[in-house]
Structure formats: structure tokens, C-alpha cells
Short mmCIF file of C-alpha atoms in Angstrom, two decimals:
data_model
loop_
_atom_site.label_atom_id
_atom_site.label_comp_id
_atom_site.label_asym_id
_atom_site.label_seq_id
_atom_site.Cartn_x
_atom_site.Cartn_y
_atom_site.Cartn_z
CA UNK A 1 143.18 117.86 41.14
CA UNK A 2 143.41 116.25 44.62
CA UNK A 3 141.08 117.46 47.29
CA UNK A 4 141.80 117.48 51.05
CA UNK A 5 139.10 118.21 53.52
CA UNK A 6 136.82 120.86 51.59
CA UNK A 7 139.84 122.31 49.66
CA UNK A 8 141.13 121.77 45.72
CA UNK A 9 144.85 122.17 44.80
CA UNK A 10 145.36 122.12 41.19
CA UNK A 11 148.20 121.93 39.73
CA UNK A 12 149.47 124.29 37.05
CA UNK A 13 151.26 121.52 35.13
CA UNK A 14 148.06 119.41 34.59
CA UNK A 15 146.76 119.84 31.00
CA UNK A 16 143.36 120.73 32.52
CA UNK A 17 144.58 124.07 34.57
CA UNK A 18 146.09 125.04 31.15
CA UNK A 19 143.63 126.53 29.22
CA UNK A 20 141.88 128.21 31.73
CA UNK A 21 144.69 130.34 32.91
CA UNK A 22 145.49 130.93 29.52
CA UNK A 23 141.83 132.42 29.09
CA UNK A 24 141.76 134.25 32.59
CA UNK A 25 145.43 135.79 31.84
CA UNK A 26 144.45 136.89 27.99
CA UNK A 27 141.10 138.11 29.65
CA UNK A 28 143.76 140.34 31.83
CA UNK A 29 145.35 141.92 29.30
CA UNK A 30 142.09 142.58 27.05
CA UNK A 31 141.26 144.45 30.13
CA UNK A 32 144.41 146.34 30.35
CA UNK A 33 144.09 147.33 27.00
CA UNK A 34 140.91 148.58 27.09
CA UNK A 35 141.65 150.40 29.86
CA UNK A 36 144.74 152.43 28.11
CA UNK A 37 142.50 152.94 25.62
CA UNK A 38 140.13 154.92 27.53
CA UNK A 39 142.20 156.78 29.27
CA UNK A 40 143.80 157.66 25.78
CA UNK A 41 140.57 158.75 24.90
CA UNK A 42 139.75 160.66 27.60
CA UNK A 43 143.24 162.67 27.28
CA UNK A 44 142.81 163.23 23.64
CA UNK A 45 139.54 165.13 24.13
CA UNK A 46 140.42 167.34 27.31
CA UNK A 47 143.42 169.78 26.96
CA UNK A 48 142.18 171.39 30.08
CA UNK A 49 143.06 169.94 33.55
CA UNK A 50 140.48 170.64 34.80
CA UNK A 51 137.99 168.97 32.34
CA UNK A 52 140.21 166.23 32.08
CA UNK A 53 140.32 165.19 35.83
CA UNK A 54 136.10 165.51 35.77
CA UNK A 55 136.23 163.19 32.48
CA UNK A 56 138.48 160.74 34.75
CA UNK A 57 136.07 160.95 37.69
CA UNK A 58 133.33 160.33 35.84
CA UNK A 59 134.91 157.46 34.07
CA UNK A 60 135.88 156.04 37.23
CA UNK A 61 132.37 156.78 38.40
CA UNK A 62 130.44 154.58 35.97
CA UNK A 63 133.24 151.95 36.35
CA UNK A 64 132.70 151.76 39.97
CA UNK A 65 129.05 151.42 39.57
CA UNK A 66 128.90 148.57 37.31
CA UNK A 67 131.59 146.82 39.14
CA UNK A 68 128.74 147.43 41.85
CA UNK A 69 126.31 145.82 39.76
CA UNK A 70 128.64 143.09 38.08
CA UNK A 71 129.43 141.74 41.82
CA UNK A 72 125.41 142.03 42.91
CA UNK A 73 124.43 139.60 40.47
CA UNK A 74 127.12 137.51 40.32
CA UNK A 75 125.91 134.87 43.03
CA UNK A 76 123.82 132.32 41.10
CA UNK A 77 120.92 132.43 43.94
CA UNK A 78 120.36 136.26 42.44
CA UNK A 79 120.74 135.23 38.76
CA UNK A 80 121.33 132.06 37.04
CA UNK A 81 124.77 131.61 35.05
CA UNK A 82 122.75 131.75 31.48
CA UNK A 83 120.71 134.90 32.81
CA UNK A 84 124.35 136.42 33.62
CA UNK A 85 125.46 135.62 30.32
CA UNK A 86 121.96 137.28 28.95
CA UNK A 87 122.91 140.35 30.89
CA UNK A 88 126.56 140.55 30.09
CA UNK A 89 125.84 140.58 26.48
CA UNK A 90 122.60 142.65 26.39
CA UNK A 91 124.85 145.65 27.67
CA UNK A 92 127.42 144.88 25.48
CA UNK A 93 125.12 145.07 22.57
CA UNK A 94 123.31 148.30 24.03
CA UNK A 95 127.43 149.96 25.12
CA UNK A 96 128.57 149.46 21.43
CA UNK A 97 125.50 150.20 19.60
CA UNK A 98 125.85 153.94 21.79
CA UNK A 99 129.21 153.97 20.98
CA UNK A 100 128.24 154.63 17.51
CA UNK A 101 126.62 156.96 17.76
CA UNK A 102 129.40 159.02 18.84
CA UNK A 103 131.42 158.54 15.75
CA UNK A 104 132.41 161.40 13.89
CA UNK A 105 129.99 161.57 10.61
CA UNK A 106 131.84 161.01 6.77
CA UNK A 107 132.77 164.00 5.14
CA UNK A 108 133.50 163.77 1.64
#
């Protein structure tokens, strides 16, 4: 990495830069993919139009909001980088332990 005045250029053929654009461009697609996903979702449970655009809204509702929140406490004056961490997986654990709760029960 050189730096010039306050500025640093990487470059993308150092072994350094590597990884992390690996990890940032996998971390794209993870996202894309969840994102088909819940749109695939949202389509198999509406047949209407008109519930499924209000299923969509609402999606995009909630996703807006805690893109809200994400960006609030990202500066590390608001919260510390092991507090964000904290946070990030707290929900996690709290989103997937609700999303079992909406799994269809066994039937045997």
C-alpha cells in the first residue's frame, strides 16, 4: 500500500488486498442470494397481486429500517466494533430463533 498525502492506493495484485475482496465479493453474493430467496418466499405465499405487492412493501419496509439502524451505529464513537459485533449477532440469534417458529409443524 503506498500512501500519498492522506490517501491509500492498494493494489489488487498485492497478496494482502486478496482475501479481503474475496470476503467482501462472497459477502455480495450471500446477499444476493438471500435476497432471491425472499422474494421467492414472498411469491410462493401470495397468489393475489394485491397481497403480494403489500408483502413486498412490507419487506422492503423492515429492510429499509434496519439499514436505518445498521448505518446509525456503525460509527465507532456510537458503538464500539465488539459492541457492533454483539449487536449483529444478538439479532441474528433472535431473527432465526423467530424464524422457527414459523415452520410448518411434522405430520406423520
Amino acid at each position: 500500500a503506498k500512501k500519498s498525502s492522506s490517501i491509500i492506493t492498494n493494489d489488487i495484485s498485492e497478496i494482502h488486498c486478496i482475501i479481503p475482496s474475496t470476503a467482501f465479493a462472497l459477502w455480495g453474493f450471500a446477499d444476493a442470494q438471500i435476497q432471491v430467496y425472499c422474494y421467492w418466499l414472498i411469491g410462493s405465499f401470495y397468489n393475489s397481486g394485491h397481497d403480494h405487492s403489500r408483502a413486498v412493501g412490507w419487506y422492503k419496509c423492515v429492510q429499509s429500517l434496519g439499514t436505518a439502524i445498521g448505518f446509525f451505529l456503525i460509527p465507532t464513537e456510537r458503538l464500539s466494533e465488539v459492541r457492533q459485533l454483539s449487536v449483529s449477532s444478538l439479532l441474528f440469534l433472535v431473527g432465526t430463533t423467530l424464524s422457527f417458529t414459523q415452520l410448518p409443524s411434522r405430520t406423520v
